Amino acid sequence: MSHLLANASAYLKPAAFVIAPHLGGAFGAIVTRNEIPVWYRRINKPPWTPPNWVFGPMWSFLYTSIGYSSWLIYKELGLQNKPMYLFGAQLALNWAWSPLFFGAHRVGLSVIDMVGMLGLAALCANEFRPVSQTAFRLMLPYLGWLSLALSINVYVWLNNDSKTLRGD
């Protein structure tokens, strides 16, 4: 029986790290869902904006990727260290973004949030690199997607009037 529990623990810990980023993402999806057909559809977006159906699968992939990346670092260093603090800080900003952008329609504030998120994610990846090349590489698609998302966020902020952004 203890052998079964030890085996289960070997799978539960990495699973917890993989699942954790999805928790805030699920809350963000709830906030976002009602805004897509109404507010988001009406605002001016750049021509490079991916179709709406891309976002769900992409975020699922990215949250899984960064979650596993954080597991690899945790295995080597534990929780109380600079790379994991940076990971937690950027994840908190990630989770705040959807409520800011979609929920509150605070697009300018969401740009500031996204700049901080991208900066912290880049610092985090840099801290992951000497500990685990795999963890570092798993962060790269996330950094790419955040860069795209920031460009869209800035475009929306600059190319919509305040009435449209408020949803009036």
PDB file of C-alpha atoms in Angstrom:
ATOM      1  CA  MET A   1       0.000   0.000   0.000  1.00  0.00           C
ATOM      2  CA  SER A   2       2.787   2.468   0.854  1.00  0.00           C
ATOM      3  CA  HIS A   3       4.345   1.710  -2.534  1.00  0.00           C
ATOM      4  CA  LEU A   4       1.081   2.744  -4.224  1.00  0.00           C
ATOM      5  CA  LEU A   5       0.980   5.981  -2.234  1.00  0.00           C
ATOM      6  CA  ALA A   6       4.594   6.756  -3.111  1.00  0.00           C
ATOM      7  CA  ASN A   7       3.839   6.178  -6.803  1.00  0.00           C
ATOM      8  CA  ALA A   8       0.711   8.336  -6.587  1.00  0.00           C
ATOM      9  CA  SER A   9       2.715  11.134  -4.968  1.00  0.00           C
ATOM     10  CA  ALA A  10       5.244  10.981  -7.784  1.00  0.00           C
ATOM     11  CA  TYR A  11       2.428  11.856 -10.203  1.00  0.00           C
ATOM     12  CA  LEU A  12       0.354  14.160  -8.016  1.00  0.00           C
ATOM     13  CA  LYS A  13       3.067  16.748  -7.400  1.00  0.00           C
ATOM     14  CA  PRO A  14       3.860  17.423 -11.063  1.00  0.00           C
ATOM     15  CA  ALA A  15       0.135  17.302 -11.838  1.00  0.00           C
ATOM     16  CA  ALA A  16      -0.499  19.989  -9.219  1.00  0.00           C
ATOM     17  CA  PHE A  17       2.124  22.241 -10.808  1.00  0.00           C
ATOM     18  CA  VAL A  18       0.649  21.665 -14.273  1.00  0.00           C
ATOM     19  CA  ILE A  19      -2.915  22.284 -13.098  1.00  0.00           C
ATOM     20  CA  ALA A  20      -2.177  25.385 -10.976  1.00  0.00           C
ATOM     21  CA  PRO A  21      -1.836  27.897 -13.853  1.00  0.00           C
ATOM     22  CA  HIS A  22      -5.132  26.628 -15.302  1.00  0.00           C
ATOM     23  CA  LEU A  23      -7.022  27.647 -12.151  1.00  0.00           C
ATOM     24  CA  GLY A  24      -6.662  31.371 -12.735  1.00  0.00           C
ATOM     25  CA  GLY A  25      -7.087  30.761 -16.445  1.00  0.00           C
ATOM     26  CA  ALA A  26     -10.459  29.123 -15.771  1.00  0.00           C
ATOM     27  CA  PHE A  27     -11.592  32.181 -13.791  1.00  0.00           C
ATOM     28  CA  GLY A  28     -10.386  34.413 -16.637  1.00  0.00           C
ATOM     29  CA  ALA A  29     -12.344  32.316 -19.130  1.00  0.00           C
ATOM     30  CA  ILE A  30     -15.516  32.820 -17.098  1.00  0.00           C
ATOM     31  CA  VAL A  31     -14.984  36.594 -17.099  1.00  0.00           C
ATOM     32  CA  THR A  32     -14.109  36.579 -20.797  1.00  0.00           C
ATOM     33  CA  ARG A  33     -16.863  34.324 -22.114  1.00  0.00           C
ATOM     34  CA  ASN A  34     -19.700  36.872 -21.905  1.00  0.00           C
ATOM     35  CA  GLU A  35     -17.611  39.707 -23.315  1.00  0.00           C
ATOM     36  CA  ILE A  36     -16.498  37.998 -26.552  1.00  0.00           C
ATOM     37  CA  PRO A  37     -19.824  38.166 -28.436  1.00  0.00           C
ATOM     38  CA  VAL A  38     -20.630  41.713 -27.348  1.00  0.00           C
ATOM     39  CA  TRP A  39     -17.831  44.044 -26.242  1.00  0.00           C
ATOM     40  CA  TYR A  40     -14.805  42.288 -27.778  1.00  0.00           C
ATOM     41  CA  ARG A  41     -16.572  41.863 -31.116  1.00  0.00           C
ATOM     42  CA  ARG A  42     -17.211  45.631 -31.337  1.00  0.00           C
ATOM     43  CA  ILE A  43     -13.737  46.962 -30.540  1.00  0.00           C
ATOM     44  CA  ASN A  44     -11.138  47.635 -33.225  1.00  0.00           C
ATOM     45  CA  LYS A  45      -8.500  44.921 -33.240  1.00  0.00           C
ATOM     46  CA  PRO A  46      -5.349  44.634 -35.341  1.00  0.00           C
ATOM     47  CA  PRO A  47      -5.401  42.491 -38.479  1.00  0.00           C
ATOM     48  CA  TRP A  48      -2.912  40.081 -36.870  1.00  0.00           C
ATOM     49  CA  THR A  49      -5.385  39.131 -34.116  1.00  0.00           C
ATOM     50  CA  PRO A  50      -5.883  35.348 -34.171  1.00  0.00           C
ATOM     51  CA  PRO A  51      -9.429  34.024 -34.594  1.00  0.00           C
ATOM     52  CA  ASN A  52     -11.315  33.575 -31.315  1.00  0.00           C
ATOM     53  CA  TRP A  53     -11.222  29.772 -31.494  1.00  0.00           C
ATOM     54  CA  VAL A  54      -7.386  29.825 -31.188  1.00  0.00           C
ATOM     55  CA  PHE A  55      -7.304  31.340 -27.709  1.00  0.00           C
ATOM     56  CA  GLY A  56      -8.720  28.431 -25.667  1.00  0.00           C
ATOM     57  CA  PRO A  57      -6.417  25.721 -27.060  1.00  0.00           C
ATOM     58  CA  MET A  58      -3.436  28.078 -27.016  1.00  0.00           C
ATOM     59  CA  TRP A  59      -3.899  29.023 -23.367  1.00  0.00           C
ATOM     60  CA  SER A  60      -4.414  25.363 -22.450  1.00  0.00           C
ATOM     61  CA  PHE A  61      -1.101  24.516 -24.108  1.00  0.00           C
ATOM     62  CA  LEU A  62       0.692  27.502 -22.571  1.00  0.00           C
ATOM     63  CA  TYR A  63      -0.603  26.973 -19.025  1.00  0.00           C
ATOM     64  CA  THR A  64       0.366  23.308 -19.219  1.00  0.00           C
ATOM     65  CA  SER A  65       3.802  24.198 -20.577  1.00  0.00           C
ATOM     66  CA  ILE A  66       4.629  26.844 -17.971  1.00  0.00           C
ATOM     67  CA  GLY A  67       3.159  24.697 -15.204  1.00  0.00           C
ATOM     68  CA  TYR A  68       5.439  21.802 -16.090  1.00  0.00           C
ATOM     69  CA  SER A  69       8.318  24.248 -16.426  1.00  0.00           C
ATOM     70  CA  SER A  70       7.724  25.406 -12.859  1.00  0.00           C
ATOM     71  CA  TRP A  71       7.629  21.764 -11.711  1.00  0.00           C
ATOM     72  CA  LEU A  72      11.079  21.179 -13.191  1.00  0.00           C
ATOM     73  CA  ILE A  73      12.437  24.159 -11.243  1.00  0.00           C
ATOM     74  CA  TYR A  74      10.649  23.119  -8.054  1.00  0.00           C
ATOM     75  CA  LYS A  75      12.247  19.659  -8.283  1.00  0.00           C
ATOM     76  CA  GLU A  76      15.706  21.254  -8.327  1.00  0.00           C
ATOM     77  CA  LEU A  77      15.293  24.258  -6.011  1.00  0.00           C
ATOM     78  CA  GLY A  78      12.063  23.952  -4.035  1.00  0.00           C
ATOM     79  CA  LEU A  79       9.565  26.797  -3.700  1.00  0.00           C
ATOM     80  CA  GLN A  80      11.453  29.555  -1.902  1.00  0.00           C
ATOM     81  CA  ASN A  81      13.836  30.969  -4.460  1.00  0.00           C
ATOM     82  CA  LYS A  82      14.048  33.779  -6.981  1.00  0.00           C
ATOM     83  CA  PRO A  83      12.953  31.780 -10.058  1.00  0.00           C
ATOM     84  CA  MET A  84       9.791  30.553  -8.324  1.00  0.00           C
ATOM     85  CA  TYR A  85       9.010  34.001  -6.888  1.00  0.00           C
ATOM     86  CA  LEU A  86       9.262  35.451 -10.386  1.00  0.00           C
ATOM     87  CA  PHE A  87       7.081  32.651 -11.705  1.00  0.00           C
ATOM     88  CA  GLY A  88       4.418  33.338  -9.071  1.00  0.00           C
ATOM     89  CA  ALA A  89       4.498  37.095  -9.672  1.00  0.00           C
ATOM     90  CA  GLN A  90       4.106  36.814 -13.445  1.00  0.00           C
ATOM     91  CA  LEU A  91       1.327  34.243 -12.982  1.00  0.00           C
ATOM     92  CA  ALA A  92      -0.534  36.602 -10.636  1.00  0.00           C
ATOM     93  CA  LEU A  93      -0.347  39.331 -13.292  1.00  0.00           C
ATOM     94  CA  ASN A  94      -1.512  36.799 -15.894  1.00  0.00           C
ATOM     95  CA  TRP A  95      -4.540  35.943 -13.796  1.00  0.00           C
ATOM     96  CA  ALA A  96      -5.325  39.651 -13.282  1.00  0.00           C
ATOM     97  CA  TRP A  97      -5.262  40.475 -16.992  1.00  0.00           C
ATOM     98  CA  SER A  98      -8.626  39.016 -18.107  1.00  0.00           C
ATOM     99  CA  PRO A  99     -10.607  40.685 -15.303  1.00  0.00           C
ATOM    100  CA  LEU A 100      -8.908  43.999 -16.159  1.00  0.00           C
ATOM    101  CA  PHE A 101      -9.297  43.790 -19.937  1.00  0.00           C
ATOM    102  CA  PHE A 102     -12.547  41.867 -20.380  1.00  0.00           C
ATOM    103  CA  GLY A 103     -14.262  42.342 -17.030  1.00  0.00           C
ATOM    104  CA  ALA A 104     -13.543  45.985 -16.193  1.00  0.00           C
ATOM    105  CA  HIS A 105     -12.694  47.180 -19.743  1.00  0.00           C
ATOM    106  CA  ARG A 106      -9.635  48.887 -18.239  1.00  0.00           C
ATOM    107  CA  VAL A 107      -7.554  48.472 -21.390  1.00  0.00           C
ATOM    108  CA  GLY A 108      -4.834  50.962 -20.424  1.00  0.00           C
ATOM    109  CA  LEU A 109      -4.390  49.274 -17.051  1.00  0.00           C
ATOM    110  CA  SER A 110      -4.334  45.889 -18.785  1.00  0.00           C
ATOM    111  CA  VAL A 111      -1.457  47.150 -20.970  1.00  0.00           C
ATOM    112  CA  ILE A 112       0.503  48.035 -17.831  1.00  0.00           C
ATOM    113  CA  ASP A 113      -0.342  44.617 -16.376  1.00  0.00           C
ATOM    114  CA  MET A 114       0.785  42.904 -19.600  1.00  0.00           C
ATOM    115  CA  VAL A 115       4.087  44.828 -19.719  1.00  0.00           C
ATOM    116  CA  GLY A 116       4.794  43.731 -16.149  1.00  0.00           C
ATOM    117  CA  MET A 117       3.743  40.169 -16.918  1.00  0.00           C
ATOM    118  CA  LEU A 118       5.957  39.927 -19.990  1.00  0.00           C
ATOM    119  CA  GLY A 119       8.916  41.480 -18.153  1.00  0.00           C
ATOM    120  CA  LEU A 120       8.563  39.145 -15.170  1.00  0.00           C
ATOM    121  CA  ALA A 121       8.035  36.123 -17.441  1.00  0.00           C
ATOM    122  CA  ALA A 122      11.235  37.005 -19.337  1.00  0.00           C
ATOM    123  CA  LEU A 123      13.164  37.398 -16.061  1.00  0.00           C
ATOM    124  CA  CYS A 124      11.665  34.117 -14.853  1.00  0.00           C
ATOM    125  CA  ALA A 125      12.723  32.278 -18.023  1.00  0.00           C
ATOM    126  CA  ASN A 126      16.200  33.749 -17.661  1.00  0.00           C
ATOM    127  CA  GLU A 127      16.377  32.456 -14.071  1.00  0.00           C
ATOM    128  CA  PHE A 128      15.099  29.039 -15.184  1.00  0.00           C
ATOM    129  CA  ARG A 129      17.789  28.704 -17.860  1.00  0.00           C
ATOM    130  CA  PRO A 130      20.795  27.777 -15.676  1.00  0.00           C
ATOM    131  CA  VAL A 131      18.669  25.402 -13.588  1.00  0.00           C
ATOM    132  CA  SER A 132      16.916  23.552 -16.431  1.00  0.00           C
ATOM    133  CA  GLN A 133      17.246  24.093 -20.159  1.00  0.00           C
ATOM    134  CA  THR A 134      13.980  22.222 -20.625  1.00  0.00           C
ATOM    135  CA  ALA A 135      12.153  24.546 -18.211  1.00  0.00           C
ATOM    136  CA  PHE A 136      13.646  27.532 -20.039  1.00  0.00           C
ATOM    137  CA  ARG A 137      12.555  26.213 -23.437  1.00  0.00           C
ATOM    138  CA  LEU A 138       9.059  25.476 -22.171  1.00  0.00           C
ATOM    139  CA  MET A 139       8.733  29.185 -21.319  1.00  0.00           C
ATOM    140  CA  LEU A 140       9.600  30.367 -24.843  1.00  0.00           C
ATOM    141  CA  PRO A 141       6.188  29.804 -26.494  1.00  0.00           C
ATOM    142  CA  TYR A 142       4.612  31.664 -23.572  1.00  0.00           C
ATOM    143  CA  LEU A 143       6.954  34.621 -24.081  1.00  0.00           C
ATOM    144  CA  GLY A 144       6.115  34.643 -27.782  1.00  0.00           C
ATOM    145  CA  TRP A 145       2.379  34.564 -27.132  1.00  0.00           C
ATOM    146  CA  LEU A 146       2.616  37.292 -24.482  1.00  0.00           C
ATOM    147  CA  SER A 147       4.498  39.463 -26.989  1.00  0.00           C
ATOM    148  CA  LEU A 148       1.719  38.970 -29.533  1.00  0.00           C
ATOM    149  CA  ALA A 149      -0.932  39.614 -26.875  1.00  0.00           C
ATOM    150  CA  LEU A 150       0.811  42.816 -25.783  1.00  0.00           C
ATOM    151  CA  SER A 151       0.896  44.095 -29.365  1.00  0.00           C
ATOM    152  CA  ILE A 152      -2.847  43.427 -29.681  1.00  0.00           C
ATOM    153  CA  ASN A 153      -3.551  45.009 -26.291  1.00  0.00           C
ATOM    154  CA  VAL A 154      -1.624  48.177 -27.167  1.00  0.00           C
ATOM    155  CA  TYR A 155      -3.339  48.393 -30.581  1.00  0.00           C
ATOM    156  CA  VAL A 156      -6.774  48.097 -28.954  1.00  0.00           C
ATOM    157  CA  TRP A 157      -5.871  50.770 -26.417  1.00  0.00           C
ATOM    158  CA  LEU A 158      -4.620  53.204 -29.067  1.00  0.00           C
ATOM    159  CA  ASN A 159      -7.233  52.539 -31.757  1.00  0.00           C
ATOM    160  CA  ASN A 160     -10.511  52.704 -29.836  1.00  0.00           C
ATOM    161  CA  ASP A 161     -12.206  55.681 -28.257  1.00  0.00           C
ATOM    162  CA  SER A 162     -12.998  55.663 -24.544  1.00  0.00           C
ATOM    163  CA  LYS A 163     -16.736  55.215 -25.178  1.00  0.00           C
ATOM    164  CA  THR A 164     -16.117  52.040 -27.197  1.00  0.00           C
ATOM    165  CA  LEU A 165     -13.680  50.713 -24.611  1.00  0.00           C
ATOM    166  CA  ARG A 166     -16.144  51.341 -21.782  1.00  0.00           C
ATOM    167  CA  GLY A 167     -18.728  49.371 -23.740  1.00  0.00           C
ATOM    168  CA  ASP A 168     -21.203  52.246 -24.005  1.00  0.00           C
TER     169      ASP A 168
END
